Amino acid sequence: MLTITQALVDQIVAHARKDHPDEACGVVAGPAGSDRPERFIPMLNAAMSPTFYEFDSGDLLKLYREMDDRDEEPVVVYHSHTATEAYPSRTDISYANEPGAHYVLVSTADTDGLGDFQFRSFRIVEGEVTEEEVTVVEAY
């Protein structure tokens, strides 16, 4: 289960809307071993594509060094889908290399008639996708 603050959900959704029609991507870091997302880190989609996202390799290296210095880890890895539901694509699954992370997908397309976005979380381990419950809280 992913427990995340409303403020972080709002930041992730705002980033997805801002970058639309391109996919947005980023990380929410937290203290190592805590499973608690705390620090919102929007990243540049180096692919600048409405159907694909890619972290810039230099930015990603800098981020991992910074997280290491702060004793943090990527608790949430997020990106948006702009025309499809919030479910990992084959490409998303193949690039999922953080087995401890929550993979959050935000769809900015109203694919289910339930509103202007979907916010879903998944665990992706060795190509196996498992959707998990999301609990939104005001504070930890």
mmCIF file of C-alpha atoms in Angstrom:
data_model
loop_
_atom_site.group_PDB
_atom_site.id
_atom_site.type_symbol
_atom_site.label_atom_id
_atom_site.label_comp_id
_atom_site.label_asym_id
_atom_site.label_seq_id
_atom_site.Cartn_x
_atom_site.Cartn_y
_atom_site.Cartn_z
ATOM 1 C CA MET A 1 0.000 0.000 0.000
ATOM 2 C CA LEU A 2 1.182 3.511 -0.811
ATOM 3 C CA THR A 3 0.532 6.148 1.842
ATOM 4 C CA ILE A 4 1.084 9.639 0.451
ATOM 5 C CA THR A 5 0.121 13.172 1.448
ATOM 6 C CA GLN A 6 -2.519 15.142 -0.403
ATOM 7 C CA ALA A 7 0.101 17.843 -1.041
ATOM 8 C CA LEU A 8 2.333 15.343 -2.892
ATOM 9 C CA VAL A 9 -0.614 13.987 -4.909
ATOM 10 C CA ASP A 10 -1.485 17.566 -5.881
ATOM 11 C CA GLN A 11 2.127 18.263 -6.953
ATOM 12 C CA ILE A 12 2.341 15.101 -9.065
ATOM 13 C CA VAL A 13 -1.014 15.790 -10.764
ATOM 14 C CA ALA A 14 -0.071 19.445 -11.363
ATOM 15 C CA HIS A 15 3.202 18.359 -12.990
ATOM 16 C CA ALA A 16 1.318 15.903 -15.235
ATOM 17 C CA ARG A 17 -1.110 18.633 -16.287
ATOM 18 C CA LYS A 18 1.673 21.176 -16.846
ATOM 19 C CA ASP A 19 3.663 18.899 -19.162
ATOM 20 C CA HIS A 20 0.580 17.659 -21.062
ATOM 21 C CA PRO A 21 0.462 16.724 -23.943
ATOM 22 C CA ASP A 22 3.930 15.267 -23.228
ATOM 23 C CA GLU A 23 4.370 12.684 -20.489
ATOM 24 C CA ALA A 24 5.664 14.060 -17.188
ATOM 25 C CA CYS A 25 8.022 12.125 -14.938
ATOM 26 C CA GLY A 26 9.710 12.440 -11.584
ATOM 27 C CA VAL A 27 10.561 10.955 -8.229
ATOM 28 C CA VAL A 28 9.404 11.418 -4.658
ATOM 29 C CA ALA A 29 12.307 10.623 -2.354
ATOM 30 C CA GLY A 30 12.083 9.604 1.260
ATOM 31 C CA PRO A 31 14.346 8.527 4.098
ATOM 32 C CA ALA A 32 16.077 5.236 3.251
ATOM 33 C CA GLY A 33 14.093 2.278 4.562
ATOM 34 C CA SER A 34 11.068 4.374 5.576
ATOM 35 C CA ASP A 35 8.697 3.760 2.615
ATOM 36 C CA ARG A 36 7.557 7.357 3.265
ATOM 37 C CA PRO A 37 7.495 9.699 0.244
ATOM 38 C CA GLU A 38 8.525 13.194 1.311
ATOM 39 C CA ARG A 39 10.576 15.195 -1.217
ATOM 40 C CA PHE A 40 8.943 15.939 -4.581
ATOM 41 C CA ILE A 41 11.463 15.992 -7.436
ATOM 42 C CA PRO A 42 9.963 16.754 -10.860
ATOM 43 C CA MET A 43 12.249 15.658 -13.678
ATOM 44 C CA LEU A 44 12.534 16.567 -17.332
ATOM 45 C CA ASN A 45 11.171 14.039 -19.807
ATOM 46 C CA ALA A 46 14.237 13.870 -22.043
ATOM 47 C CA ALA A 47 12.131 12.159 -24.738
ATOM 48 C CA MET A 48 9.700 15.115 -24.789
ATOM 49 C CA SER A 49 7.045 12.710 -26.057
ATOM 50 C CA PRO A 50 3.304 12.239 -25.521
ATOM 51 C CA THR A 51 3.758 8.441 -25.578
ATOM 52 C CA PHE A 52 7.079 7.775 -23.835
ATOM 53 C CA TYR A 53 9.150 9.115 -20.966
ATOM 54 C CA GLU A 54 12.846 8.948 -20.310
ATOM 55 C CA PHE A 55 14.844 10.450 -17.479
ATOM 56 C CA ASP A 56 17.872 12.434 -18.643
ATOM 57 C CA SER A 57 20.853 10.247 -17.693
ATOM 58 C CA GLY A 58 22.866 13.190 -16.324
ATOM 59 C CA ASP A 59 19.937 14.448 -14.244
ATOM 60 C CA LEU A 60 19.296 10.932 -12.953
ATOM 61 C CA LEU A 61 22.933 10.450 -11.917
ATOM 62 C CA LYS A 62 22.871 13.807 -10.115
ATOM 63 C CA LEU A 63 19.606 12.854 -8.372
ATOM 64 C CA TYR A 64 20.949 9.496 -7.155
ATOM 65 C CA ARG A 65 24.105 11.143 -5.801
ATOM 66 C CA GLU A 66 21.984 13.758 -4.025
ATOM 67 C CA MET A 67 19.682 11.106 -2.541
ATOM 68 C CA ASP A 68 22.720 9.110 -1.412
ATOM 69 C CA ASP A 69 24.172 12.202 0.297
ATOM 70 C CA ARG A 70 20.833 12.778 2.077
ATOM 71 C CA ASP A 71 20.351 9.086 3.018
ATOM 72 C CA GLU A 72 17.244 8.952 0.825
ATOM 73 C CA GLU A 73 15.872 6.540 -1.726
ATOM 74 C CA PRO A 74 13.259 6.796 -4.496
ATOM 75 C CA VAL A 75 10.035 5.862 -2.710
ATOM 76 C CA VAL A 76 7.805 6.860 -5.649
ATOM 77 C CA VAL A 77 8.727 6.903 -9.326
ATOM 78 C CA TYR A 78 5.940 8.609 -11.248
ATOM 79 C CA HIS A 79 4.990 9.468 -14.785
ATOM 80 C CA SER A 80 1.889 10.361 -16.723
ATOM 81 C CA HIS A 81 -0.021 8.867 -19.592
ATOM 82 C CA THR A 82 -1.657 11.482 -21.769
ATOM 83 C CA ALA A 83 -4.028 9.407 -23.902
ATOM 84 C CA THR A 84 -4.362 6.064 -22.138
ATOM 85 C CA GLU A 85 -5.349 4.752 -18.738
ATOM 86 C CA ALA A 86 -2.990 4.892 -15.763
ATOM 87 C CA TYR A 87 -1.570 1.389 -16.170
ATOM 88 C CA PRO A 88 2.054 0.440 -16.909
ATOM 89 C CA SER A 89 2.860 -0.186 -20.560
ATOM 90 C CA ARG A 90 5.264 -2.921 -21.664
ATOM 91 C CA THR A 91 7.940 -0.225 -21.972
ATOM 92 C CA ASP A 92 7.191 1.070 -18.453
ATOM 93 C CA ILE A 93 7.530 -2.462 -17.104
ATOM 94 C CA SER A 94 10.824 -3.070 -18.897
ATOM 95 C CA TYR A 95 12.318 0.143 -17.462
ATOM 96 C CA ALA A 96 11.129 -0.470 -13.889
ATOM 97 C CA ASN A 97 14.412 -1.083 -12.068
ATOM 98 C CA GLU A 98 13.565 -0.042 -8.497
ATOM 99 C CA PRO A 99 11.922 -3.110 -6.921
ATOM 100 C CA GLY A 100 11.246 -1.247 -3.657
ATOM 101 C CA ALA A 101 9.583 1.748 -5.298
ATOM 102 C CA HIS A 102 5.923 2.538 -5.802
ATOM 103 C CA TYR A 103 5.316 3.237 -9.501
ATOM 104 C CA VAL A 104 2.647 5.926 -9.691
ATOM 105 C CA LEU A 105 0.876 6.600 -12.950
ATOM 106 C CA VAL A 106 -1.332 9.595 -13.560
ATOM 107 C CA SER A 107 -3.529 9.648 -16.630
ATOM 108 C CA THR A 108 -4.500 13.087 -17.862
ATOM 109 C CA ALA A 109 -7.000 11.475 -20.271
ATOM 110 C CA ASP A 110 -10.515 10.850 -18.998
ATOM 111 C CA THR A 111 -10.460 7.177 -20.004
ATOM 112 C CA ASP A 112 -12.948 5.923 -17.425
ATOM 113 C CA GLY A 113 -15.519 8.714 -17.215
ATOM 114 C CA LEU A 114 -14.631 9.256 -13.551
ATOM 115 C CA GLY A 115 -12.944 12.621 -13.907
ATOM 116 C CA ASP A 116 -10.086 14.487 -15.490
ATOM 117 C CA PHE A 117 -7.310 12.255 -14.146
ATOM 118 C CA GLN A 118 -6.529 8.846 -12.673
ATOM 119 C CA PHE A 119 -3.928 8.358 -9.911
ATOM 120 C CA ARG A 120 -2.854 4.736 -9.450
ATOM 121 C CA SER A 121 0.106 2.984 -7.843
ATOM 122 C CA PHE A 122 1.822 -0.275 -8.745
ATOM 123 C CA ARG A 123 4.671 -2.458 -7.606
ATOM 124 C CA ILE A 124 6.741 -3.752 -10.501
ATOM 125 C CA VAL A 125 9.197 -6.503 -9.609
ATOM 126 C CA GLU A 126 10.926 -8.636 -12.233
ATOM 127 C CA GLY A 127 8.299 -7.744 -14.821
ATOM 128 C CA GLU A 128 5.369 -8.598 -12.522
ATOM 129 C CA VAL A 129 2.851 -5.759 -12.071
ATOM 130 C CA THR A 130 0.693 -5.576 -8.940
ATOM 131 C CA GLU A 131 -1.694 -2.689 -8.356
ATOM 132 C CA GLU A 132 -1.774 -1.467 -4.791
ATOM 133 C CA GLU A 133 -4.126 0.617 -2.681
ATOM 134 C CA VAL A 134 -3.359 4.328 -2.339
ATOM 135 C CA THR A 135 -4.129 6.018 0.961
ATOM 136 C CA VAL A 136 -4.035 9.808 0.853
ATOM 137 C CA VAL A 137 -3.414 11.559 4.170
ATOM 138 C CA GLU A 138 -3.108 15.200 5.224
ATOM 139 C CA ALA A 139 0.194 14.571 7.047
ATOM 140 C CA TYR A 140 2.345 11.697 8.314
#
